[in-house]
Every structure is written in structure tokens, then in C-alpha cells.
Amino acid sequence: MNESAKMIVVLTIIAMISGLLLAQVYHLTYDRIQLGKAQALRGSILAALPGAVDFRVIEAHPVGGLEDDRSTLRSKPGSDSDPLLLFQGLDENGDPVGFAYVCEGVGYGGIIKIMVGVNHTSELISGVAILEHVETPNIGSLIENESFRNQFVGKGTADPIALGQDIDRITGATVSSRAVTEAVNRDLSNALQAYKEAITNE
Amino acid sequence: MNKMIKDFLRGLWDEHPTFRIMIGMCPTLAVTTSAINGMGMAIATTFVLICSSLLISMLKKVIPGGVRIPAYIIVIATFVTTVDYLMQAYTPDLHEALGVFIPLIVVNCIILGRAEAYASKMPVIWSAFDALGMGLGFTWGLTLIGSIRELLGSGTIFGFSVAPDGFTPFAILTSPPGAFITLGVLLALMNIISDKIAQRTRANQQKTAS
């Protein structure tokens, strides 16, 4: 066998074995990875909705789309094909305590994903949890602290939430603080409207 | 046998990957914001380094010279992806903290460097010892940098609070410039220690000669 044929054969065999092995590893770890992700999601939903012990997923299809084009509630703005995912929190008796939605803001280091919980009856924010962020450690990452997140509790759609008045900035992390505040603000009324529509249609 | 132990010890000090050869700088500077991040990164790298050195040493007669680099990269990438899945499944928090730097282990110069310079020429057991030495060297280096940055930058070590009350952390140490400062100070210290050792050996040699 000449040299170049040998190169092709050896490299092909190595790549094939590698592919087979990786497929196996993927299958072996798949369940465990999905379980971990589901638990993390569940934890943040329950954290944003005090009193909830369980949740169910509502696929909302808001009629006429969302008011705000910049909404991050769905992957493609204005497209009706993707449902808008809302998580309805349920108490011990199975009664709804509120709903939670995921929105995104652009922080200092990248996208910040935020879970916002809204109370069923008062329609005010009951909790905020940070799902993902890549902010500067010990500066922007302080948005994860309870003292920052709890400032959103009790805020509603009546007034826009203002950074500096309703929400105290984190020292040195104005961009991160603003990203969270704006993201929560932007989609609160959209999500509330979609939730009301979805539960009346049920 | 002695030569093998020498090759193993080389990675821990004389040819320390981070402090002597200065390779693998990207993870060294980027993920050492805390002790656990540095150690996690280094252990993942060590695992990939040992597995790929073993396999490349076994396959050294089979792989034609012309395609050896792509072949090494496939072997390394396979182990890195395996580590990526395993960490995602069993240590999701650490996986999230290290982020994109886990897939980037593929292009870590330490691994390809050892494959090219050592594993592709030496017997399997020798390659394993060399990889273990380099990996342990990388591990103590990254754990030390991470510990210093975490201790002074956030007042904790491996997540446990150890700072006295009223200690104000130097926030700069957990930000990127802090990585350069810590690395620079450590390099200076290592040079001082190495010089002292070299002086002492020289003095001893002169004594025995005269």
C-alpha cells in the first residue's frame, strides 16, 4: 500500500472509532445531563414562586403577538409557530400560586438569563432568579445575591421599575444591574397578558 | 528506572508547564478565579493528557508521519468531549463555571506538545509517567494561582470563608489583570528559589572538587 493511501485509511479508521466512542459516551451521560438540567430549572422556578411545590408548563400562543418587538420571551420575535413557555407554580392543593417566565438581558460579559415569578392574584413580582450569566466574578456576579434580587419583589406593571429609585445599583456593576432591571421590565406586561390569555382559553 | 522517575519529576519543577515552559497560558489566566475552578480545570486537563499520551504512544507505529497532527487532534478531541459530557453530567456547577475552556482543552499546547515531543517517541509506560508528571505540575500550579486569587480576591478558600472580620478583598485579583499579577509574582518567586538551589549545588560541587 502506498503512503498516501495508508494516511487516508489510518485517519479514517481513527475518526470512525472516535465517532463510535463519542456516540456511546453521549448515550451513557444523556439521561443524567437532562436530569440535572431539569432539576436546575425546577429549583429556579420554585425559588421565583414562594409557596409553590410543583409546576406545570403552559404553552401560550398570544393572539396578535407581543406588544414589544424587543421581547426576549420567544426565540423569534413575532413568529407564532414557537409557543411562549410559561411555568405555572402550584401549591400543595394543586391551586395556582403564580407563573414564571424566562427573559434575557445583555450584561457586561454576555447574555443574562433571568427567571421571573409573578403572583397569581396580586399580579406582582414574587421572586427573581438568575439562571445563567457570565458577569465579572465578585462584581457583576453579585446580581445573584438575594439582597439584589429581592428588590424586585412586590413590583408590578403599574409603574416601570426604575434603576436607581426602585432598584439600588450594585457598586461597580451598573451594566449588569441595568441589564437585569431592563429585562424584567421589558417583558413583565407581555408575559402577564400572555398568561391571562392562556388560562382563560383553558 | 531512575531515568523514568527523573522524567516524571521534571514536570513538577524543572520543566513545569506553567511556570517554566510557560505553555497552556490560556486556561492558566482565564479560569483560576477560585481554587476549585483552577483545580477542576487542571484535573480535567491531566485526565486528557494521560489518556491521549497513552493512546498516542500505543499508536505511534501505526500513524503515518504525514497525518500525525490531525490524528493526535482527533484522539485528544475524543477525550476532551468525553470529559465535557462527564462533567456536565456529574459536576454541572463546575462545568458551568469553566464554560468554554473545557472544549478548549483540545488546543492546549501542553497536551499536543507532550504528544509530539514525548509520547510519539517513547514507550507506553514512560509516556504515562511523563503525562502524569506534567499533569500534576499543571494541577499544583493552577490550584496555587486559584487559591491565591480566591484568598485575596474574595477572602475564601475552596469556598470556605477564612478571612478575618473587616478584611476588604482585593477585587482586582479575581478580574483578568489579577491573573497576570499573581502569575508574575509567582514566576519571580520561583526564579528566586531556583537560583538559590542552583547556587547551593554549585557551592557543593566546588567543595567536593577542592
Coordinates of C-alpha atoms in Angstrom, one line a residue:
Chain A
M1 CA 0.0 0.0 0.0
N2 CA 1.5 3.4 -0.9
E3 CA 2.0 6.1 1.6
S4 CA -0.9 8.4 0.8
A5 CA -3.4 5.5 0.8
K6 CA -2.2 4.5 4.2
M7 CA -2.6 8.0 5.5
I8 CA -6.2 8.1 4.3
V9 CA -7.0 4.7 5.7
V10 CA -5.5 5.3 9.1
L11 CA -7.0 8.7 9.6
T12 CA -10.4 7.4 8.5
I13 CA -10.3 4.5 11.0
I14 CA -9.2 6.7 13.9
A15 CA -12.0 9.2 13.1
M16 CA -14.6 6.3 12.9
I17 CA -13.6 4.8 16.2
S18 CA -13.6 8.2 17.8
G19 CA -17.1 8.8 16.5
L20 CA -18.4 5.5 17.7
L21 CA -16.9 6.1 21.2
L22 CA -18.3 9.5 21.5
A23 CA -21.8 8.3 20.5
Q24 CA -21.6 5.8 23.3
V25 CA -20.5 8.4 25.9
Y26 CA -23.2 10.7 24.7
H27 CA -25.8 8.0 25.3
L28 CA -24.4 7.0 28.7
T29 CA -24.5 10.5 30.0
Y30 CA -27.6 11.9 28.2
D31 CA -30.2 11.0 30.9
R32 CA -28.0 12.3 33.7
I33 CA -27.4 15.6 32.0
Q34 CA -31.1 16.1 31.2
L35 CA -32.0 15.2 34.8
G36 CA -29.5 17.8 36.1
K37 CA -30.9 20.5 33.7
A38 CA -34.5 19.7 34.7
Q39 CA -33.6 19.9 38.4
A40 CA -31.9 23.3 38.0
L41 CA -34.9 24.6 36.1
R42 CA -37.3 23.3 38.7
G43 CA -35.2 24.8 41.5
S44 CA -35.2 28.3 39.9
I45 CA -39.0 28.1 39.2
L46 CA -39.8 27.2 42.8
A47 CA -37.3 29.9 44.0
A48 CA -39.1 32.6 42.0
L49 CA -42.6 31.4 43.2
P50 CA -42.7 31.2 47.0
G51 CA -45.3 28.8 48.2
A52 CA -45.2 26.6 45.0
V53 CA -44.3 22.9 45.5
D54 CA -44.8 21.9 41.9
F55 CA -45.2 23.4 38.5
R56 CA -46.7 22.7 35.0
V57 CA -45.7 24.1 31.7
I58 CA -48.1 26.2 29.8
E59 CA -47.6 26.8 26.1
A60 CA -49.0 30.2 25.4
H61 CA -49.8 31.5 21.9
P62 CA -50.6 35.1 22.5
V63 CA -53.2 36.4 20.0
G64 CA -51.8 39.2 17.9
G65 CA -48.3 38.6 19.2
L66 CA -46.5 40.7 21.8
E67 CA -46.6 44.4 22.2
D68 CA -42.8 44.9 22.3
D69 CA -40.7 43.8 19.4
R70 CA -37.6 43.6 21.6
S71 CA -39.1 40.9 23.7
T72 CA -36.9 38.0 24.5
L73 CA -39.8 35.8 25.6
R74 CA -39.6 33.8 22.3
S75 CA -36.7 32.9 20.2
K76 CA -38.1 34.5 17.0
P77 CA -39.9 37.8 17.7
G78 CA -43.3 37.9 16.1
S79 CA -43.4 34.3 15.0
D80 CA -46.5 32.4 16.1
S81 CA -45.1 29.0 15.4
D82 CA -43.0 28.8 18.6
P83 CA -45.1 28.7 21.7
L84 CA -44.2 31.0 24.6
L85 CA -43.3 28.9 27.6
L86 CA -44.8 29.8 30.9
F87 CA -44.4 27.8 34.1
Q88 CA -47.4 27.8 36.4
G89 CA -46.5 27.2 40.0
L90 CA -48.9 25.0 42.1
D91 CA -49.3 24.7 45.8
E92 CA -50.0 21.6 47.9
N93 CA -53.6 21.5 46.8
G94 CA -52.8 22.0 43.2
D95 CA -54.0 25.5 43.1
P96 CA -52.0 28.1 41.1
V97 CA -49.8 30.4 43.1
G98 CA -48.5 32.3 40.1
F99 CA -46.4 31.8 37.0
A100 CA -42.8 32.2 36.0
Y101 CA -41.2 33.2 32.7
V102 CA -37.6 33.4 31.4
C103 CA -36.3 36.6 29.9
E104 CA -32.8 37.7 28.8
G105 CA -30.8 40.9 29.2
V106 CA -27.4 41.8 27.7
G107 CA -24.9 42.3 30.6
Y108 CA -21.3 43.2 30.8
G109 CA -19.9 39.8 29.8
G110 CA -22.8 38.4 27.8
I111 CA -26.4 37.2 28.0
I112 CA -28.0 37.1 31.4
K113 CA -31.0 34.6 31.6
I114 CA -33.5 35.5 34.3
M115 CA -36.4 33.6 35.7
V116 CA -39.2 36.0 36.9
G117 CA -42.0 34.8 39.1
V118 CA -45.4 36.6 39.2
N119 CA -48.1 36.1 41.9
H120 CA -51.4 34.7 40.6
T121 CA -53.8 37.1 42.4
S122 CA -51.8 40.3 43.0
E123 CA -50.0 40.2 39.6
L124 CA -46.9 41.5 41.3
I125 CA -43.4 40.0 41.1
S126 CA -42.9 37.3 43.7
G127 CA -39.3 36.4 43.0
V128 CA -36.4 36.7 40.6
A129 CA -33.7 34.0 40.0
I130 CA -30.7 34.3 37.8
L131 CA -30.4 31.2 35.5
E132 CA -27.2 32.0 33.6
H133 CA -24.7 34.8 33.4
V134 CA -21.1 35.4 32.5
E135 CA -20.6 38.6 34.5
T136 CA -17.3 39.6 36.3
P137 CA -16.8 37.4 39.4
N138 CA -17.4 39.3 42.6
I139 CA -18.6 42.4 40.8
G140 CA -21.3 41.8 38.2
S141 CA -21.9 38.3 39.6
L142 CA -23.4 39.9 42.7
I143 CA -26.7 40.1 40.7
E144 CA -27.1 36.6 42.0
N145 CA -27.3 37.8 45.6
E146 CA -30.6 37.7 47.4
S147 CA -30.2 41.4 48.5
F148 CA -30.2 42.5 44.9
R149 CA -32.9 40.1 43.6
N150 CA -35.3 40.7 46.4
Q151 CA -35.6 44.4 45.4
F152 CA -37.8 43.3 42.6
V153 CA -40.4 41.5 44.9
G154 CA -43.7 43.4 45.0
K155 CA -43.1 45.4 41.9
G156 CA -45.8 45.3 39.2
T157 CA -46.8 46.7 35.8
A158 CA -48.4 49.9 37.2
D159 CA -45.0 51.7 37.1
P160 CA -41.9 50.8 35.1
I161 CA -39.2 49.6 37.5
A162 CA -36.6 52.3 37.6
L163 CA -32.9 51.6 38.3
G164 CA -31.6 54.0 41.0
Q165 CA -35.0 54.6 42.5
D166 CA -36.7 51.2 42.9
I167 CA -33.6 49.1 42.5
D168 CA -30.2 50.0 44.0
R169 CA -27.3 49.5 41.6
I170 CA -24.5 47.2 42.6
T171 CA -21.4 49.2 43.1
G172 CA -19.2 48.9 40.0
A173 CA -21.7 46.8 38.2
T174 CA -24.1 49.4 36.6
V175 CA -24.3 47.5 33.3
S176 CA -25.2 44.2 35.0
S177 CA -27.7 45.9 37.3
R178 CA -29.3 47.7 34.4
A179 CA -29.4 44.6 32.2
V180 CA -31.5 42.7 34.8
T181 CA -33.8 45.6 35.6
E182 CA -34.5 46.3 31.9
A183 CA -35.1 42.6 31.1
V184 CA -37.5 42.2 33.9
N185 CA -39.3 45.4 33.0
R186 CA -39.5 44.8 29.3
D187 CA -41.4 41.5 29.4
L188 CA -43.5 41.8 32.5
S189 CA -46.6 43.1 30.9
N190 CA -46.2 40.9 27.8
A191 CA -45.9 37.8 30.0
L192 CA -48.8 38.8 32.2
Q193 CA -51.0 39.3 29.2
A194 CA -50.0 36.0 27.6
Y195 CA -50.6 34.2 30.9
K196 CA -54.1 35.6 31.4
E197 CA -55.0 34.7 27.8
A198 CA -53.6 31.2 28.2
I199 CA -55.6 30.4 31.4
T200 CA -58.9 31.9 30.1
N201 CA -58.6 29.7 27.0
E202 CA -58.1 26.6 29.0
Chain B
M1 CA 14.1 3.1 36.0
N2 CA 15.8 6.2 37.5
K3 CA 15.6 7.9 34.2
M4 CA 11.8 7.3 34.2
I5 CA 11.4 8.9 37.7
K6 CA 13.5 11.8 36.6
D7 CA 11.2 12.3 33.5
F8 CA 8.2 12.2 35.9
L9 CA 9.7 14.7 38.3
R10 CA 10.7 17.1 35.5
G11 CA 7.1 18.2 35.1
L12 CA 6.7 19.1 38.7
W13 CA 9.5 21.7 38.8
D14 CA 12.4 21.9 36.3
E15 CA 10.1 21.8 33.2
H16 CA 6.9 22.9 35.0
P17 CA 4.4 23.6 32.2
T18 CA 3.0 26.9 33.6
F19 CA 6.0 28.4 35.5
R20 CA 8.9 27.1 33.4
I21 CA 7.9 26.3 29.8
M22 CA 5.1 28.9 30.0
I23 CA 2.6 26.9 27.9
G24 CA -1.1 26.4 28.5
M25 CA -1.4 30.0 29.5
C26 CA -5.0 30.5 28.3
P27 CA -6.6 28.3 31.0
T28 CA -4.0 29.4 33.5
L29 CA -5.0 33.0 33.2
A30 CA -8.7 32.6 32.4
V31 CA -10.2 30.1 34.9
T32 CA -8.1 30.5 38.0
T33 CA -10.6 32.9 39.7
S34 CA -11.0 30.4 42.5
A35 CA -9.1 27.4 43.9
I36 CA -11.8 24.9 42.8
N37 CA -12.0 26.3 39.3
G38 CA -8.2 26.1 38.8
M39 CA -8.1 22.6 40.3
G40 CA -11.1 21.3 38.3
M41 CA -9.6 22.6 35.1
A42 CA -6.2 21.1 35.8
I43 CA -7.6 17.7 36.7
A44 CA -9.7 17.6 33.5
T45 CA -6.6 18.5 31.5
T46 CA -4.5 15.9 33.4
F47 CA -7.0 13.2 32.6
V48 CA -7.0 14.1 28.9
L49 CA -3.2 14.4 28.9
I50 CA -2.7 10.9 30.4
C51 CA -5.3 9.2 28.2
S52 CA -4.1 10.8 25.0
S53 CA -0.4 10.2 25.8
L54 CA -1.1 6.5 26.4
L55 CA -3.1 6.1 23.2
I56 CA -0.7 8.1 21.0
S57 CA 2.3 6.2 22.4
M58 CA 0.4 2.9 21.5
L59 CA -0.4 4.1 18.0
K60 CA 2.9 5.7 17.2
K61 CA 3.9 2.9 14.8
V62 CA 0.5 2.8 13.1
I63 CA 0.1 6.6 12.4
P64 CA 1.9 7.7 9.3
G65 CA 4.1 10.8 9.8
G66 CA 2.2 12.9 7.3
V67 CA -1.1 12.8 9.2
R68 CA 0.2 12.6 12.7
I69 CA -1.0 16.0 13.8
P70 CA -4.7 15.5 12.6
A71 CA -4.6 12.0 14.1
Y72 CA -3.4 13.4 17.5
I73 CA -6.0 16.1 17.5
I74 CA -8.8 13.5 16.9
V75 CA -7.5 11.4 19.8
I76 CA -7.3 14.5 22.1
A77 CA -10.7 15.8 21.0
T78 CA -12.3 12.5 21.7
F79 CA -11.1 12.5 25.3
V80 CA -11.9 16.2 25.8
T81 CA -15.5 15.6 24.6
T82 CA -15.8 12.7 26.9
V83 CA -14.6 14.8 29.8
D84 CA -17.1 17.5 28.7
Y85 CA -20.0 15.1 28.8
L86 CA -18.9 13.6 32.1
M87 CA -18.5 16.9 33.8
Q88 CA -21.9 18.1 32.5
A89 CA -23.5 15.0 34.0
Y90 CA -21.7 14.8 37.4
T91 CA -20.3 18.2 38.2
P92 CA -22.7 20.6 36.5
D93 CA -21.7 23.6 38.6
L94 CA -18.0 23.3 37.8
H95 CA -18.9 22.7 34.2
E96 CA -20.8 25.9 34.1
A97 CA -18.0 27.8 35.8
L98 CA -15.3 26.6 33.4
G99 CA -17.6 27.1 30.4
V100 CA -15.9 27.3 27.0
F101 CA -12.5 26.5 28.5
I102 CA -13.3 22.7 28.7
P103 CA -13.7 22.3 24.9
L104 CA -10.6 24.5 24.5
I105 CA -8.5 21.8 26.3
V106 CA -8.3 20.3 22.7
V107 CA -5.9 23.1 21.7
N108 CA -4.0 23.2 25.0
C109 CA -0.3 23.2 24.0
I110 CA 0.7 21.0 26.9
I111 CA -1.2 18.1 25.5
L112 CA -0.2 18.3 21.9
G113 CA 3.3 19.3 23.0
R114 CA 3.7 16.2 25.1
A115 CA 2.2 14.0 22.3
E116 CA 4.6 15.4 19.7
A117 CA 7.7 15.7 21.9
Y118 CA 7.5 12.6 24.1
A119 CA 4.6 10.2 23.6
S120 CA 5.2 9.7 19.9
K121 CA 8.8 8.6 20.5
M122 CA 8.8 6.8 23.9
P123 CA 7.3 3.6 25.2
V124 CA 3.8 3.5 26.6
I125 CA 4.7 3.3 30.4
W126 CA 7.2 6.1 30.0
S127 CA 4.7 8.3 28.3
A128 CA 2.1 7.7 31.0
F129 CA 4.6 8.8 33.7
D130 CA 5.7 11.8 31.7
A131 CA 2.0 12.8 31.3
L132 CA 1.3 12.2 35.0
G133 CA 4.2 14.4 36.0
M134 CA 3.2 17.2 33.6
G135 CA -0.4 16.9 34.7
L136 CA 0.4 17.1 38.4
G137 CA 2.7 20.0 37.8
F138 CA -0.1 21.8 35.9
T139 CA -2.5 20.9 38.8
W140 CA -0.4 22.3 41.6
G141 CA 0.3 25.4 39.5
L142 CA -3.3 26.2 38.7
T143 CA -4.5 25.3 42.2
L144 CA -1.9 27.6 43.8
I145 CA -2.8 30.5 41.4
G146 CA -6.5 29.9 42.1
S147 CA -6.1 29.7 45.8
I148 CA -4.1 33.0 46.0
R149 CA -6.6 34.8 43.8
E150 CA -9.6 33.4 45.8
L151 CA -8.0 34.1 49.2
L152 CA -7.0 37.7 48.5
G153 CA -9.8 38.5 46.0
S154 CA -12.8 37.1 47.9
G155 CA -11.5 36.1 51.3
T156 CA -12.4 32.4 50.9
I157 CA -10.5 29.3 50.0
F158 CA -12.3 26.4 48.3
G159 CA -15.5 28.3 49.1
F160 CA -14.8 28.4 52.9
S161 CA -14.6 31.8 54.5
V162 CA -11.2 32.2 56.2
A163 CA -10.7 35.9 56.2
P164 CA -10.9 37.8 59.5
D165 CA -13.8 40.2 60.0
G166 CA -13.2 43.6 58.4
F167 CA -11.0 42.2 55.6
T168 CA -11.6 44.0 52.4
P169 CA -11.0 41.7 49.4
F170 CA -8.8 43.0 46.6
A171 CA -11.4 42.6 43.9
I172 CA -8.8 43.2 41.2
L173 CA -7.3 39.7 41.9
T174 CA -10.5 37.9 40.7
S175 CA -10.6 40.0 37.5
P176 CA -8.3 39.3 34.5
P177 CA -5.5 41.7 35.5
G178 CA -5.2 39.8 38.8
A179 CA -4.3 36.7 36.9
F180 CA -1.3 38.4 35.3
I181 CA -0.2 39.9 38.6
T182 CA -0.4 36.6 40.5
L183 CA 1.4 34.7 37.8
G184 CA 4.2 37.4 37.6
V185 CA 4.7 37.3 41.4
L186 CA 4.8 33.5 41.4
L187 CA 7.3 33.4 38.5
A188 CA 9.6 35.8 40.3
L189 CA 9.4 33.7 43.5
M190 CA 10.1 30.5 41.5
N191 CA 13.2 32.2 39.9
I192 CA 14.5 33.2 43.3
I193 CA 14.1 29.6 44.7
S194 CA 15.6 28.1 41.6
D195 CA 18.6 30.4 41.8
K196 CA 19.1 29.6 45.5
I197 CA 19.0 25.8 44.7
A198 CA 21.5 26.3 41.8
Q199 CA 23.9 28.3 43.9
R200 CA 23.9 25.7 46.6
T201 CA 24.6 22.9 44.2
R202 CA 27.4 24.8 42.7
A203 CA 28.9 25.5 46.1
N204 CA 28.7 21.8 47.0
Q205 CA 30.3 20.8 43.7
Q206 CA 33.2 23.3 44.3
K207 CA 33.6 21.9 47.9
T208 CA 33.9 18.3 46.7
A209 CA 36.2 19.4 43.8
S210 CA 38.7 21.2 46.1

